[in-house]
Coordinates of C-alpha atoms and ligand atoms in Angstrom, one line a residue:
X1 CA -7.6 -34.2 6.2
X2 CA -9.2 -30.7 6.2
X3 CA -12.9 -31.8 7.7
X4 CA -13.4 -28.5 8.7
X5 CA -16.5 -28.2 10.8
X6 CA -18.4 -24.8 11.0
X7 CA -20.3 -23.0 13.0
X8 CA -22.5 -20.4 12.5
X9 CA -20.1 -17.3 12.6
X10 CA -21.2 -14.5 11.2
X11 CA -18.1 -11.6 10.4
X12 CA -18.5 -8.2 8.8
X13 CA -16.5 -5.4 8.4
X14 CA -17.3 -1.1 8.0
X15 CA -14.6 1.1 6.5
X16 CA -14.0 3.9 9.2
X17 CA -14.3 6.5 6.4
X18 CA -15.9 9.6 7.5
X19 CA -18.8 8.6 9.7
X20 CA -22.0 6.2 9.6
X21 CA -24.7 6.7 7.2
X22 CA -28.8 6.1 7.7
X23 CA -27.8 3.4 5.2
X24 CA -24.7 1.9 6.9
X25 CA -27.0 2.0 10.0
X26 CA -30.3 0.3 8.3
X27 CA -28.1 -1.9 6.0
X28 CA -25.7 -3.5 8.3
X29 CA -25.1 -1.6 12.0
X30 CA -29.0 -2.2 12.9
X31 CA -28.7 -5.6 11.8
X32 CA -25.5 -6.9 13.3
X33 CA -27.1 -5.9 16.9
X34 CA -30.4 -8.0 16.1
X35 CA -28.1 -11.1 15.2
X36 CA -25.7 -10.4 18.2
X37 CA -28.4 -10.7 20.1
X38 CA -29.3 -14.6 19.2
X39 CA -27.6 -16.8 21.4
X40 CA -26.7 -19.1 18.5
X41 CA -24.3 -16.9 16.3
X42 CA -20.9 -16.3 17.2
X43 CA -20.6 -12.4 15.8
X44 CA -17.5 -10.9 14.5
X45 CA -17.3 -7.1 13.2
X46 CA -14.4 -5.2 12.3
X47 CA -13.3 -1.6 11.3
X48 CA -11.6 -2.5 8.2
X49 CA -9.0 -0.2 8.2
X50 CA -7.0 -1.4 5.6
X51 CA -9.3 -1.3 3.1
X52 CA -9.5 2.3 4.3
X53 CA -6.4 3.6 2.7
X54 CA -7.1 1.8 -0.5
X55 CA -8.1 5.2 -2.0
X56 CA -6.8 8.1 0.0
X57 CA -5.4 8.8 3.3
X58 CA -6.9 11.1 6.2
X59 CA -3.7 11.9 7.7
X60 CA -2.8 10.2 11.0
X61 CA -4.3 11.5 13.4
X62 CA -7.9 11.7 10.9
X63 CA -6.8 8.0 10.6
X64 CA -7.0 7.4 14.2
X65 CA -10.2 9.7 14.8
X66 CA -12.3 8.0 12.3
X67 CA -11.9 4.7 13.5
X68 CA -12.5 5.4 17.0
X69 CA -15.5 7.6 15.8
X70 CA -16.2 3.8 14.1
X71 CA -15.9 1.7 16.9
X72 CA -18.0 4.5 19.4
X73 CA -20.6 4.1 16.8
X74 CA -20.6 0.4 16.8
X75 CA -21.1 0.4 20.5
X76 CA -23.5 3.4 20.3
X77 CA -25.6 1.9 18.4
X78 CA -25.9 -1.3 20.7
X79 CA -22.9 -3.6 19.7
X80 CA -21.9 -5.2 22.4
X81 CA -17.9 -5.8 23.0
X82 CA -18.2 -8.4 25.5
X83 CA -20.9 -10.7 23.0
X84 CA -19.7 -9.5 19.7
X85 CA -16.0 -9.1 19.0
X86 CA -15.0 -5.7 17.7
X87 CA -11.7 -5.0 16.7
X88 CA -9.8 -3.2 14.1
X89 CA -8.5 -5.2 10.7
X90 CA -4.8 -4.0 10.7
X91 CA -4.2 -5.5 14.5
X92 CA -5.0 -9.3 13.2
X93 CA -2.2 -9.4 10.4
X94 CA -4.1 -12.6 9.6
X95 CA -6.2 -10.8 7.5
X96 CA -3.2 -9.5 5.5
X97 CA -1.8 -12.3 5.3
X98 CA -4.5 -14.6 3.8
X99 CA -5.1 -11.9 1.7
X100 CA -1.5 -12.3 -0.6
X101 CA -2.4 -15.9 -0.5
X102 CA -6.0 -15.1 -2.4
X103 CA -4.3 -12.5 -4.5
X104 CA -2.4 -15.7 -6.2
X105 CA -5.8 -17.4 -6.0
X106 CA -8.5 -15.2 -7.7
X107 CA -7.8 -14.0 -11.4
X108 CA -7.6 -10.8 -12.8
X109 CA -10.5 -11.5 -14.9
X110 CA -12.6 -12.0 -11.8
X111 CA -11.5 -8.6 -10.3
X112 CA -11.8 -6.7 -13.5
X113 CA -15.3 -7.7 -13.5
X114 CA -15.6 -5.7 -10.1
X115 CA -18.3 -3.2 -10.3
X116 CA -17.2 -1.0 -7.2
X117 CA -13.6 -1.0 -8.6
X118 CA -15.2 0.7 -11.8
X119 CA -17.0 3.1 -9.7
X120 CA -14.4 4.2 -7.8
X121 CA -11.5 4.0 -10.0
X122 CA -13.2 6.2 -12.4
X123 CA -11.8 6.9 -16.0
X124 CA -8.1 7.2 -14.5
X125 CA -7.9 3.3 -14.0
X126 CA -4.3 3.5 -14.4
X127 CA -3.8 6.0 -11.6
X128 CA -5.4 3.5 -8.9
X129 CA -4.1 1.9 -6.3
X130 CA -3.0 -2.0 -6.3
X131 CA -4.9 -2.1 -3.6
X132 CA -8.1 -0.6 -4.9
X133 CA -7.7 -3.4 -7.0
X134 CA -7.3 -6.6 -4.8
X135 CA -9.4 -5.0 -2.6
X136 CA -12.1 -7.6 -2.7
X137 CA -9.4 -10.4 -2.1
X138 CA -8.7 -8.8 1.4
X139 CA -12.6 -8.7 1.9
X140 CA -12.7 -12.2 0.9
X141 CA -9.6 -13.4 3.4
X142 CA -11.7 -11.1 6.4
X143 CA -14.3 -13.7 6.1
X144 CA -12.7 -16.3 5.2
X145 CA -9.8 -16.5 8.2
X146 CA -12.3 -16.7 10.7
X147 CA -14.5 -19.9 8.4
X148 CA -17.4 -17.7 8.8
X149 CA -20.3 -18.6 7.2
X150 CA -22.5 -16.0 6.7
X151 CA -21.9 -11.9 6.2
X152 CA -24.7 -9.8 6.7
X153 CA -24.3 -6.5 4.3
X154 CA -25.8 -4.2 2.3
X155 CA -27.3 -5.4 -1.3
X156 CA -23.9 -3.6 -2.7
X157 CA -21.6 -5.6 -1.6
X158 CA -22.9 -8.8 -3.1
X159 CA -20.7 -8.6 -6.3
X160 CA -17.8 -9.1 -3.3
X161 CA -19.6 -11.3 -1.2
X162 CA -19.6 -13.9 -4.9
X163 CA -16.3 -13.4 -5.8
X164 CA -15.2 -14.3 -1.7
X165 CA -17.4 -17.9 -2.7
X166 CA -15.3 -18.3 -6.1
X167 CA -12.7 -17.4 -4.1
X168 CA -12.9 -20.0 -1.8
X169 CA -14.1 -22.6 -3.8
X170 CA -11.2 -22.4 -6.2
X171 CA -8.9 -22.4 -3.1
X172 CA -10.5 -26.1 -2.0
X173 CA -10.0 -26.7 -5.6
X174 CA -6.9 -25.7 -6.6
X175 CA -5.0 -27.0 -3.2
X176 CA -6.9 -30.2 -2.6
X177 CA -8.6 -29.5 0.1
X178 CA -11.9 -30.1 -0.3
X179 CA -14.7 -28.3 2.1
X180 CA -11.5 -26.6 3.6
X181 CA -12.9 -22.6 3.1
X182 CA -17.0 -22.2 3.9
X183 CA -19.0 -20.6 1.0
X184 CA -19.9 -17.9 2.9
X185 CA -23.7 -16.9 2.6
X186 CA -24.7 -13.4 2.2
X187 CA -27.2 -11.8 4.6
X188 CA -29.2 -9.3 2.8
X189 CA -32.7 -8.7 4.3
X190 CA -35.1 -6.6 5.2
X191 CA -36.4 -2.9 3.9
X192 CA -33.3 -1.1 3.3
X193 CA -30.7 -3.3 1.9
X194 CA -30.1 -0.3 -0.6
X195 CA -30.8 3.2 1.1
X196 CA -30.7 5.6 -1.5
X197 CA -29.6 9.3 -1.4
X198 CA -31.9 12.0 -0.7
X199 CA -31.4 14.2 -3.8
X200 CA -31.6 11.3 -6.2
X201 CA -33.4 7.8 -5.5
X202 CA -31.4 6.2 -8.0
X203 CA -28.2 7.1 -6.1
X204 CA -26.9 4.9 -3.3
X205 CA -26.6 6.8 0.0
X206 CA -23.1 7.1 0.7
X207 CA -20.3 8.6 2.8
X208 CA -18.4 10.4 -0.3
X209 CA -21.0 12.1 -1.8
X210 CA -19.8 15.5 -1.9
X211 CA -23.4 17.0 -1.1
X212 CA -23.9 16.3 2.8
X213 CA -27.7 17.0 1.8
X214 CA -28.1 13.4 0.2
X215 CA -27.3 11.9 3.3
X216 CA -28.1 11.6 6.7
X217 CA -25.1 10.8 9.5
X218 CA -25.5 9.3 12.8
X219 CA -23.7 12.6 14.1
X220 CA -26.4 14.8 12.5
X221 CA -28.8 16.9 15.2
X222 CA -32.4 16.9 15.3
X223 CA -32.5 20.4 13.2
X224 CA -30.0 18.9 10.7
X225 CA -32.0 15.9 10.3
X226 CA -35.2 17.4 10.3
X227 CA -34.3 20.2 7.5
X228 CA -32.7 17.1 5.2
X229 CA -35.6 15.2 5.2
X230 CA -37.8 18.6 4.5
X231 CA -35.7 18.9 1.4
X232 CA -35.3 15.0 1.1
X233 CA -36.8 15.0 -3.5
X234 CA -40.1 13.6 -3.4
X235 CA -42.9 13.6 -6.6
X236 CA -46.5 15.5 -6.6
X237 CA -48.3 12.2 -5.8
X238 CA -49.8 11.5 -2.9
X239 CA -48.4 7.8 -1.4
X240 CA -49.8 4.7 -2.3
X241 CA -51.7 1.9 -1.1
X242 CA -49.2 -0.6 -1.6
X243 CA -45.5 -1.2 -2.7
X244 CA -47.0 -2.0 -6.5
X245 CA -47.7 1.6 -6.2
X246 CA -44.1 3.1 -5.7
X247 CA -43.0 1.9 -9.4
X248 CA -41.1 3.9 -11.3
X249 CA -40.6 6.0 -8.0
X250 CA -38.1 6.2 -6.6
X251 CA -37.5 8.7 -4.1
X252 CA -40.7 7.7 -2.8
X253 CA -39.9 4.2 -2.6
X254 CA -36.7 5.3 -0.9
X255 CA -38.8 7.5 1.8
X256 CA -40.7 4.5 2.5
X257 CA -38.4 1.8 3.1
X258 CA -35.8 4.1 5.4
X259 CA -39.8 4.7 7.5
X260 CA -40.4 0.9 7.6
X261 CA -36.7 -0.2 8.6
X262 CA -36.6 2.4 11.3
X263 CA -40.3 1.5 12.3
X264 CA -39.6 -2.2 12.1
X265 CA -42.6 -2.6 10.0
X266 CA -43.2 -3.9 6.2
X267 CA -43.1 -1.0 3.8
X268 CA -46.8 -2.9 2.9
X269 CA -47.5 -1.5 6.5
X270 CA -46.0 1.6 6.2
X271 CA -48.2 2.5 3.2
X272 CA -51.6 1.2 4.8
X273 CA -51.1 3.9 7.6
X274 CA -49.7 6.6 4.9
X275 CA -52.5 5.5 1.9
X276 CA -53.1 8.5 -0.1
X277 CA -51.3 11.4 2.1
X278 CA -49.2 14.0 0.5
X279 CA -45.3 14.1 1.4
X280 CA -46.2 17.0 3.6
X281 CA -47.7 14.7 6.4
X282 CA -45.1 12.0 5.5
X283 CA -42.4 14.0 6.4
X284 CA -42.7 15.2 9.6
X285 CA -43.1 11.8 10.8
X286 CA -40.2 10.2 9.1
X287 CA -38.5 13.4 10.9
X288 CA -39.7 12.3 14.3
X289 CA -38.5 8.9 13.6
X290 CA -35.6 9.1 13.1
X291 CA -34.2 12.2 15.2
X292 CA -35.9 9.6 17.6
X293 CA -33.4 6.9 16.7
X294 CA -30.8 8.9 16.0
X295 CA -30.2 11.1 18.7
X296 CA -29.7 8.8 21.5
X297 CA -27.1 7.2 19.4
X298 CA -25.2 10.1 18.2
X299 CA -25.3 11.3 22.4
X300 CA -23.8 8.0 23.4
X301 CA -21.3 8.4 20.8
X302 CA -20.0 11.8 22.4
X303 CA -19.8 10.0 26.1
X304 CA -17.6 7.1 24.5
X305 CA -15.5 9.8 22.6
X306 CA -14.7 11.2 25.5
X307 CA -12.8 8.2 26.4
X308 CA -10.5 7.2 23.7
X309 CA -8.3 4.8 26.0
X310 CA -11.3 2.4 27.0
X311 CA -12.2 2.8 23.1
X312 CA -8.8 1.5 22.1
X313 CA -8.3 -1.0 25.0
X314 CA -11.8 -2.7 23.7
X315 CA -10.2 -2.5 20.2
X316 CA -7.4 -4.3 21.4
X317 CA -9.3 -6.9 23.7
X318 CA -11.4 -7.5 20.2
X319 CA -8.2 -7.9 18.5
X320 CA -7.0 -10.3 20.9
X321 CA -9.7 -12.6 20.7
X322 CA -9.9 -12.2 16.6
X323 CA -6.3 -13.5 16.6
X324 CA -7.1 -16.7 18.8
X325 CA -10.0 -17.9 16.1
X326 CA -8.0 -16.7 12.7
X327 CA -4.2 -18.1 14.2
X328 CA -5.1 -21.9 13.8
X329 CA -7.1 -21.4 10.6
X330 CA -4.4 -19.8 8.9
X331 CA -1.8 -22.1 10.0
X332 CA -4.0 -25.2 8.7
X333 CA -4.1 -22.6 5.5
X334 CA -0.5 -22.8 5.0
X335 CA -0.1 -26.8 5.7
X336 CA -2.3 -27.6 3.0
X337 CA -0.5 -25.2 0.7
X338 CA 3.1 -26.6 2.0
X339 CA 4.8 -23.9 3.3
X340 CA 7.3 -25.0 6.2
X341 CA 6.6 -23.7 9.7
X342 CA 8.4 -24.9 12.7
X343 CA 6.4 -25.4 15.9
Ligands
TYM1 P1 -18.8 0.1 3.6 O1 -17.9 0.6 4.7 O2 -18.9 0.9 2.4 O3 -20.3 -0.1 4.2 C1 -20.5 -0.8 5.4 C2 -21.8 -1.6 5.3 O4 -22.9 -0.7 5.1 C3 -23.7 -1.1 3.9 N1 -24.2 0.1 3.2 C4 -25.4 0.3 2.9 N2 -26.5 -0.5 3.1 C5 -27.7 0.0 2.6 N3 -27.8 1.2 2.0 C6 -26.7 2.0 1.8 N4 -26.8 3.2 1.1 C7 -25.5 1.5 2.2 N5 -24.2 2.0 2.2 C8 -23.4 1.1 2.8 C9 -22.7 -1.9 3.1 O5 -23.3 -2.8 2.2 C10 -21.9 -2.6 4.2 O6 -22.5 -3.8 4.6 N6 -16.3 -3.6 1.5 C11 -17.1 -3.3 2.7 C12 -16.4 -3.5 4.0 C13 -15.8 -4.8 4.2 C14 -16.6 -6.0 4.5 C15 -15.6 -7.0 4.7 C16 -17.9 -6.3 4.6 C17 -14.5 -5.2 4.2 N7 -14.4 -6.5 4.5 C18 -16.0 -8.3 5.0 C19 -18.3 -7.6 4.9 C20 -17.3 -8.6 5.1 C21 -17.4 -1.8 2.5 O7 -16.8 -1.0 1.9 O8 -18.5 -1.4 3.3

């Protein structure tokens, strides 16, 4: 009755809160390009907006700025509106709509268990949001309204990218409708799944950090850049030979795997060129690299911000085209649950 047949769809979503990071960029922007660029996937990535608001609220009009500033970065950094489909979460009220349906799905047990909602909820649990809370359930339905079937992320989102498998397995289960929802498969590869801030390696790199120093941000200039990798923490040893040798340090190891993911190189590569050099002549290079990368991107950025309209009208075309692929899966969603709809 369900024999739902998928394809290999890949959707992910960025929260349009305050700018790209290196580790956005190496984790997931670089990476959704690479896979747009295979003739075989059908790519979906949205500005998850509504996850956005989960914890504060930039105002309206910082609302509106950061997720054009989002979607100019997308495209910046070679995302390409016509292959890919780029759109905003709130204009597909699919998502929002699957999403109460998972809320009555996954348990609180699961949710409780959710290390990000820990993190971020801090000790003041009770003063969080609802949705804070049944935030990964509107992560799971962004997946799992379009059937994709594999997510490519960052290594911390896994905990979510699990709980949107329970989720849909329990779903199949619970409504008899077996093979109904894909168990969507995480895609978490390469050198800098996990870029970690530059004033502590054992410190995710992250947009609310309150030091601007532990990061670097695809808006940053060459001098910025330059000085933050200067001051980037680093240990008195010279580099290693191999990756073996970068136990037990971690800001190292961190230096390392931003150079190979940038480089497109194995950080075993990286450290047969850099064998036994002090961070002195590491540095500049890393520098070079990625003002290199960087720049270019950040320039692009200020030519499409420039143009807001075409920004939104691709937003909207994106939208469009989400809706056609999410309309028919949620309808067959609320057949096998029983709710009435007329046609
Ligand atoms: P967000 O906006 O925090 O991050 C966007 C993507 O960047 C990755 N990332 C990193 N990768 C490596 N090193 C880092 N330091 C680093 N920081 C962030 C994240 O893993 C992510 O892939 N919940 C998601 C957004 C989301 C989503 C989805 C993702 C909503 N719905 C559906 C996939 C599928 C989030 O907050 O990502």
């Amino acid at each position: 009755m369900t024999g739902a047949t998928h394809a290999r769809r890949v959707f992910s979503g960025v929260q349009p809160t305050g700018g790209l990071t290196l580790g956005n960029y190496l984790g997931a922007v670089k990476r959704f390009v690479a896979i747009q660029e295979d003739e075989a996937w059908e790519t979906l990535y949205c500005i998850v907006d509504l996850h956005a608001i989960t914890a504060s609220w930039p105002g309206r009009e910082g609302m509106r700025r950061a997720t054009r500033e989002m979607a100019a970065a997308f495209i910046a950094c070679g995302l390409d509106p016509a292959r890919s489909i780029l759109f905003n979460q709130s204009q597909v009220p699919a998502h929002a709509e699957l999403a109460w349906i998972f809320n009555c799905v996954a348990r609180m047990g699961w949710l409780n268990r959710m290390t990000q909602f820990k993190e971020k909820a801090g000790k003041d649990r009770e003063a969080a949001s609802v949705g804070l809370f049944a935030y990964p359930n509107l992560m799971a339905a962004d997946i799992l309204v379009y059937h994709a079937t594999h997510v490519p992320v960052g290594e911390d989102q896994k905990q979510h990218l699990e709980l949107a498998r329970d989720i849909a397995q329990k779903f199949n289960n619970d409504f008899d409708a077996p093979d109904f929802f894909p168990l969507p498969e995480p895609m978490i590869e390469g050198a800098a799944t996990r870029v970690m801030s530059l004033r502590d390696g054992t410190k995710k790199m992250s947009k609310s950090d309150p030091s601007d120093m532990s990061r670097i941000n695809l808006t940053d200039d060459a001098d910025t850049i330059a000085l933050k990798i200067r001051k980037a923490k680093t240990d008195p040893d010279p580099l290693p030979d191999s990756p073996e040798g970068l136990e037990g340090r971690p800001e190292a190891r961190n230096l390392v795997n931003i150079y190979a993911a940038l480089a497109d190189r194995s950080p075993a590569e990286v450290l047969a060129e850099f064998a036994g050099q002090p961070f002195s002549a590491f540095k500049p290079r890393l520098a070079e690299l990625t003002v290199a990368t960087i720049t270019p991107i950040s320039a692009r950025m200020r030519e499409l911000l420039a143009g807001p309209e075409e920004i939104d009208r691709i937003l909207s075309e994106g939208a469009a085209r989400a809706a056609a692929i999410a309309g028919p899966i949620l309808a067959r969603t609320h057949e096998i649950i029983g709710f009435i709809r007329s046609r």
